[in-house]
Short mmCIF file of C-alpha atoms in Angstrom, two decimals:
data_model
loop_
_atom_site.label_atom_id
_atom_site.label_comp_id
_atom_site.label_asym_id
_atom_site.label_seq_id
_atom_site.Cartn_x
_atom_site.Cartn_y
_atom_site.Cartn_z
CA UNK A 1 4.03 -2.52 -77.69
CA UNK A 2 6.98 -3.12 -75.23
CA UNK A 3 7.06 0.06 -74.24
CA UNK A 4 3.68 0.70 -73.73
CA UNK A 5 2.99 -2.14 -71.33
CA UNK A 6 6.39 -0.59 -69.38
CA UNK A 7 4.74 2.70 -69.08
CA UNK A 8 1.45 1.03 -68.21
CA UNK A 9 3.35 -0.58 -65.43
CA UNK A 10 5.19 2.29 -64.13
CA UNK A 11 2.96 4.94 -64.55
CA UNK A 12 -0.73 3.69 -64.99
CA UNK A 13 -3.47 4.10 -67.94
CA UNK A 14 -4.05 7.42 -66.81
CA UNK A 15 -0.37 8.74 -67.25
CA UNK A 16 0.20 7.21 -70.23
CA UNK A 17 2.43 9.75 -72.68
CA UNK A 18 3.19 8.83 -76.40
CA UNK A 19 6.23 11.38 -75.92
CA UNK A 20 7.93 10.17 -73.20
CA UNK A 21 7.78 6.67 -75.33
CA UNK A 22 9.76 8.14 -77.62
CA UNK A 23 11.79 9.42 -75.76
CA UNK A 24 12.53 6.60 -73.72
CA UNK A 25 13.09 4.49 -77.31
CA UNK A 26 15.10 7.81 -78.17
CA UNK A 27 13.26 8.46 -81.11
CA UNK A 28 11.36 11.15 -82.58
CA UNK A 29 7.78 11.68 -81.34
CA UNK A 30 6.61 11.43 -84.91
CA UNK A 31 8.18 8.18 -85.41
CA UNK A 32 5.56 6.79 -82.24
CA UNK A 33 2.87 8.42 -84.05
CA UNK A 34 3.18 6.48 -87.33
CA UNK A 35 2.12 3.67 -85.23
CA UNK A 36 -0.59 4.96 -83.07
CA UNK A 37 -2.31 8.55 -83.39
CA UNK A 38 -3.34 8.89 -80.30
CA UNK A 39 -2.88 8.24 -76.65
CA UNK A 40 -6.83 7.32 -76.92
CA UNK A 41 -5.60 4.51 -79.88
CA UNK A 42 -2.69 3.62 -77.71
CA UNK A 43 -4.97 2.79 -75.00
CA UNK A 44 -7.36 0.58 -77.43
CA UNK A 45 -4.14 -1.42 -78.81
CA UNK A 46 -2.93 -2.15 -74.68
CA UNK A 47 -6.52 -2.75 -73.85
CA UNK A 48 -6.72 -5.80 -77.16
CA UNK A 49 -3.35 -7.02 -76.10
CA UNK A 50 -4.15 -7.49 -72.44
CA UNK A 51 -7.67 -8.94 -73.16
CA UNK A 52 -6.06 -10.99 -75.38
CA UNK A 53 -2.90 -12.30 -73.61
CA UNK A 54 -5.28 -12.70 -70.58
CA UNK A 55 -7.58 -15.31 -72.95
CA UNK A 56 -4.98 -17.14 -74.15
CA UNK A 57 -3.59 -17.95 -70.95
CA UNK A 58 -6.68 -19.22 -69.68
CA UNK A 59 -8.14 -21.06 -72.59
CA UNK A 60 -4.63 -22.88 -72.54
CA UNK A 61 -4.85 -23.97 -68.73
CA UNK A 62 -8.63 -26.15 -70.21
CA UNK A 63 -7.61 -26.90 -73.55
CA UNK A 64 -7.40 -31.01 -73.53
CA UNK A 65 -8.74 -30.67 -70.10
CA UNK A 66 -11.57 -33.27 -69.51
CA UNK A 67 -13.07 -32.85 -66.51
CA UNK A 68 -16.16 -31.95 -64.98
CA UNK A 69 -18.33 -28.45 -65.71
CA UNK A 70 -17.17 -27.57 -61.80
CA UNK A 71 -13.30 -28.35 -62.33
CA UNK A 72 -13.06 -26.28 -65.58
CA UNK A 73 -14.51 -23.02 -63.96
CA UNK A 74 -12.02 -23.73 -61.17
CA UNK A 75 -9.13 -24.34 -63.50
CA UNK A 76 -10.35 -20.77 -65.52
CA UNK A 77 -10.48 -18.56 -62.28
CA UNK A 78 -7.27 -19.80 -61.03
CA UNK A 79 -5.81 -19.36 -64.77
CA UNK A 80 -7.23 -15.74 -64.02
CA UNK A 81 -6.19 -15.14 -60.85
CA UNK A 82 -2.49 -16.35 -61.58
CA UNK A 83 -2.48 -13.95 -64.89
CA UNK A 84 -3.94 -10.93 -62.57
CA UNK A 85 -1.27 -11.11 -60.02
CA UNK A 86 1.58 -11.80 -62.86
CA UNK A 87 0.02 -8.83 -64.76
CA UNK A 88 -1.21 -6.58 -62.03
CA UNK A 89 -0.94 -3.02 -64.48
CA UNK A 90 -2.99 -5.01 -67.21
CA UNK A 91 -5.25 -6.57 -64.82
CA UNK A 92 -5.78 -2.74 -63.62
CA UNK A 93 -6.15 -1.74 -67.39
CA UNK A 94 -8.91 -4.35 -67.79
CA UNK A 95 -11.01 -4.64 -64.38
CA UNK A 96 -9.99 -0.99 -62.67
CA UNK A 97 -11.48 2.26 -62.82
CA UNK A 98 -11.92 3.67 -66.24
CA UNK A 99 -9.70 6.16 -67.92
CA UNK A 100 -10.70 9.39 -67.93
CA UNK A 101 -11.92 11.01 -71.24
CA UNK A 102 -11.41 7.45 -72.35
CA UNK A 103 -14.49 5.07 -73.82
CA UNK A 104 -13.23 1.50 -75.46
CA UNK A 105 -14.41 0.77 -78.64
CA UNK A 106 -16.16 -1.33 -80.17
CA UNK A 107 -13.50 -3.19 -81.54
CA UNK A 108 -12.27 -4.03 -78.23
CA UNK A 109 -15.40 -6.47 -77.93
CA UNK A 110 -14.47 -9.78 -79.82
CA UNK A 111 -11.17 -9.91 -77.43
CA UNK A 112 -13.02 -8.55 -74.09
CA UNK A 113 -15.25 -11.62 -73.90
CA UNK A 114 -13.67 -14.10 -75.06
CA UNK A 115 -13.29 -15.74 -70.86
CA UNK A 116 -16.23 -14.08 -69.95
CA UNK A 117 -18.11 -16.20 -72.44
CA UNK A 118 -16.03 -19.24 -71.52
CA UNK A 119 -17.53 -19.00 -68.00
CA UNK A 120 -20.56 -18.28 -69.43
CA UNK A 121 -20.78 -21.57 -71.24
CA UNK A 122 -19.71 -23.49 -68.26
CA UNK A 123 -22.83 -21.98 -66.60
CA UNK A 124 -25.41 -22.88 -68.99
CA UNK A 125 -24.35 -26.73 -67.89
CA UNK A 126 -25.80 -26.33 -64.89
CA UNK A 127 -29.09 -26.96 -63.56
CA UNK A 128 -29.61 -23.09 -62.49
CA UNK A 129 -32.46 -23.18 -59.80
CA UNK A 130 -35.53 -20.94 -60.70
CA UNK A 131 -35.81 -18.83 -57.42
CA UNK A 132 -33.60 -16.26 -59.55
CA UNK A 133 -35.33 -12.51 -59.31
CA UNK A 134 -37.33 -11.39 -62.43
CA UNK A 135 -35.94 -9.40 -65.08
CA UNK A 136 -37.23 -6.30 -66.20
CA UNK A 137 -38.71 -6.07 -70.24
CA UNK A 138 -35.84 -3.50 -70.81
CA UNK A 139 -32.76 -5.61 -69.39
CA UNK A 140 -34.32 -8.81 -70.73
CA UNK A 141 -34.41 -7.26 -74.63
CA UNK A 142 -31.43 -6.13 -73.79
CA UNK A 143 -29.79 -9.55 -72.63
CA UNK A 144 -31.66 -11.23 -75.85
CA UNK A 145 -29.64 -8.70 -78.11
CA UNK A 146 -26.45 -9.49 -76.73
CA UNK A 147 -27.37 -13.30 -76.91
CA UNK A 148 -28.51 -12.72 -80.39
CA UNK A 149 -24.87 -10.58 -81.33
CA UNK A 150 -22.53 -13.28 -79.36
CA UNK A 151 -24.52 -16.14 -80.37
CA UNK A 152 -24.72 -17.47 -76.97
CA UNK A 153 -26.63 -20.41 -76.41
CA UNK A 154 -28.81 -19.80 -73.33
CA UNK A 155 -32.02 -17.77 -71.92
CA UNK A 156 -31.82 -14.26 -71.31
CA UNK A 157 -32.16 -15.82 -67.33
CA UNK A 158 -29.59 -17.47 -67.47
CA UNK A 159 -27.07 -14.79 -69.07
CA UNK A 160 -27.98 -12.26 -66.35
CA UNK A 161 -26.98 -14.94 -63.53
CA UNK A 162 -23.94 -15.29 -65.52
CA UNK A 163 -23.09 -11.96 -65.71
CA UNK A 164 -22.99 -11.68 -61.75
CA UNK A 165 -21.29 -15.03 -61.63
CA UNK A 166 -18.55 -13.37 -63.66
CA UNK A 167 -18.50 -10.12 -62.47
CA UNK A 168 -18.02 -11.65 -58.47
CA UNK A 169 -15.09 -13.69 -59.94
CA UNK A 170 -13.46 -10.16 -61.31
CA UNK A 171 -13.95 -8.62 -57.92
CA UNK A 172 -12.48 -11.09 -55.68
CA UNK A 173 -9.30 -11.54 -57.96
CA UNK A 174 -9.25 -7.51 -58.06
CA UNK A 175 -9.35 -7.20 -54.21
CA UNK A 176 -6.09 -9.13 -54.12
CA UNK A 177 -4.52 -7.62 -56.98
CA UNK A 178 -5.17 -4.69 -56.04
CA UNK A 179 -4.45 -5.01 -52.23
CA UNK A 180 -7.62 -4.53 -50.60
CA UNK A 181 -7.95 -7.41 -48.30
CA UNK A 182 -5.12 -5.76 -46.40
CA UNK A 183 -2.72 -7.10 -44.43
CA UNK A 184 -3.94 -9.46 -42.35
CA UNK A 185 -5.91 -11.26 -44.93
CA UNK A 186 -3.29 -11.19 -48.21
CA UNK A 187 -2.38 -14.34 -47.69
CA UNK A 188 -5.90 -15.71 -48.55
CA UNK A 189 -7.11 -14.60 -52.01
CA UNK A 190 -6.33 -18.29 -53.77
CA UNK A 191 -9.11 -19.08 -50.15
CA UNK A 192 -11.19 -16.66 -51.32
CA UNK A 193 -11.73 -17.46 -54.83
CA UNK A 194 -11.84 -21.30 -54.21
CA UNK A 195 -14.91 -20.36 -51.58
CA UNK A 196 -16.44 -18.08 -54.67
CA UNK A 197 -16.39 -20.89 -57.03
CA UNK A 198 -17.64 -23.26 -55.09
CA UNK A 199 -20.71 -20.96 -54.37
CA UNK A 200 -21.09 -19.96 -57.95
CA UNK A 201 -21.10 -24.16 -58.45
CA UNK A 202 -23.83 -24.64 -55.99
CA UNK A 203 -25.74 -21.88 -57.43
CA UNK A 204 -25.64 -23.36 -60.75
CA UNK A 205 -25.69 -26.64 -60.09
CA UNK A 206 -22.53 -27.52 -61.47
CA UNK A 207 -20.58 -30.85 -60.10
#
């Protein structure tokens, strides 16, 4: 596992090589593949232990914490945030552009949401507004199902709102992991994200 997350680091997802992990561990290739078959499988076992290391280190920054709805989706993004930029290869192997030739499977579910439905609960606290757009009968059956698999306890409404909530937290902690507020403005992502949850708040209705 070691020496995957090095490669992952030096190299990317893209590049990653199950024979250049054995030979960096100077063994033989076939001793590698007793452990995983595949690059694909290696991929699946980085992608569990990232979502998973990522979870942990965020459900440990609320755990005991009693504050309000508001402060523990603060305390979660900046849990997030601080893993992303310790992590910046996993955070890439998580929240960046997909593999090529690659598709996650299932299996990597249970460990992919676990802080995605942490934020989701927060959310469901709130006293959501109603001026959200409609949803479609497709995306709504859809957004029942995956309440129904997850077990979830809010509206299909709700969810979707959720889902953007969550996916504008990934995108403002991946613009400064990943560089892209440039120079002048690298200095500010820890801004950035504190102006993002306070708008999610508002939306929501979370104090």
């Amino acid at each position: 596992m070691r020496a995957g997350r090095a490669q992952l680091a030096e190299r990317g997802a893209d590049k990653l090589s199950l024979r250049e992990i054995a030979r960096e561990l100077g063994v033989a290739s076939s001793a590698v593949y007793r452990y995983v078959s595949s690059r694909d499988e290696l991929l699946t076992v980085l992608l569990i232990d990232s979502f998973t290391s990522l979870a942990d280190a965020v459900e440990a920054s609320v755990a005991g914490l009693e504050s309000s709805p508001a402060e523990r989706l603060r305390t979660i993004a900046e849990s997030m945030r601080a893993w992303g930029l310790e992590h910046p290869a996993q955070w890439a192997l998580l929240y960046g552009s997909p593999v090529a030739g690659y598709s996650a499977p299932e299996t990597t579910v249970s460990s992919g949401i676990r802080v995605m439905r942490l934020v989701a609960e927060i959310l469901a606290q709130g006293s959501r507004s109603a001026s959200a757009p409609g949803l479609s009968a497709e995306y709504e059956k859809a957004l029942r199902d995956a309440i129904e698999e997850t077990g979830l306890a809010m509206d299909p409404s709700t969810l979707a709102e959720a889902l953007v909530a969550w996916m504008s937290l990934v995108g403002v902690i991946s613009g400064e992991v990943f560089g892209q507020l440039g120079a002048e403005l690298a200095a500010f992502g820890q801004e950035s994200l504190d102006r993002e949850v306070r708008s999610i708040c508002q939306r929501f209705g979370l104090s």
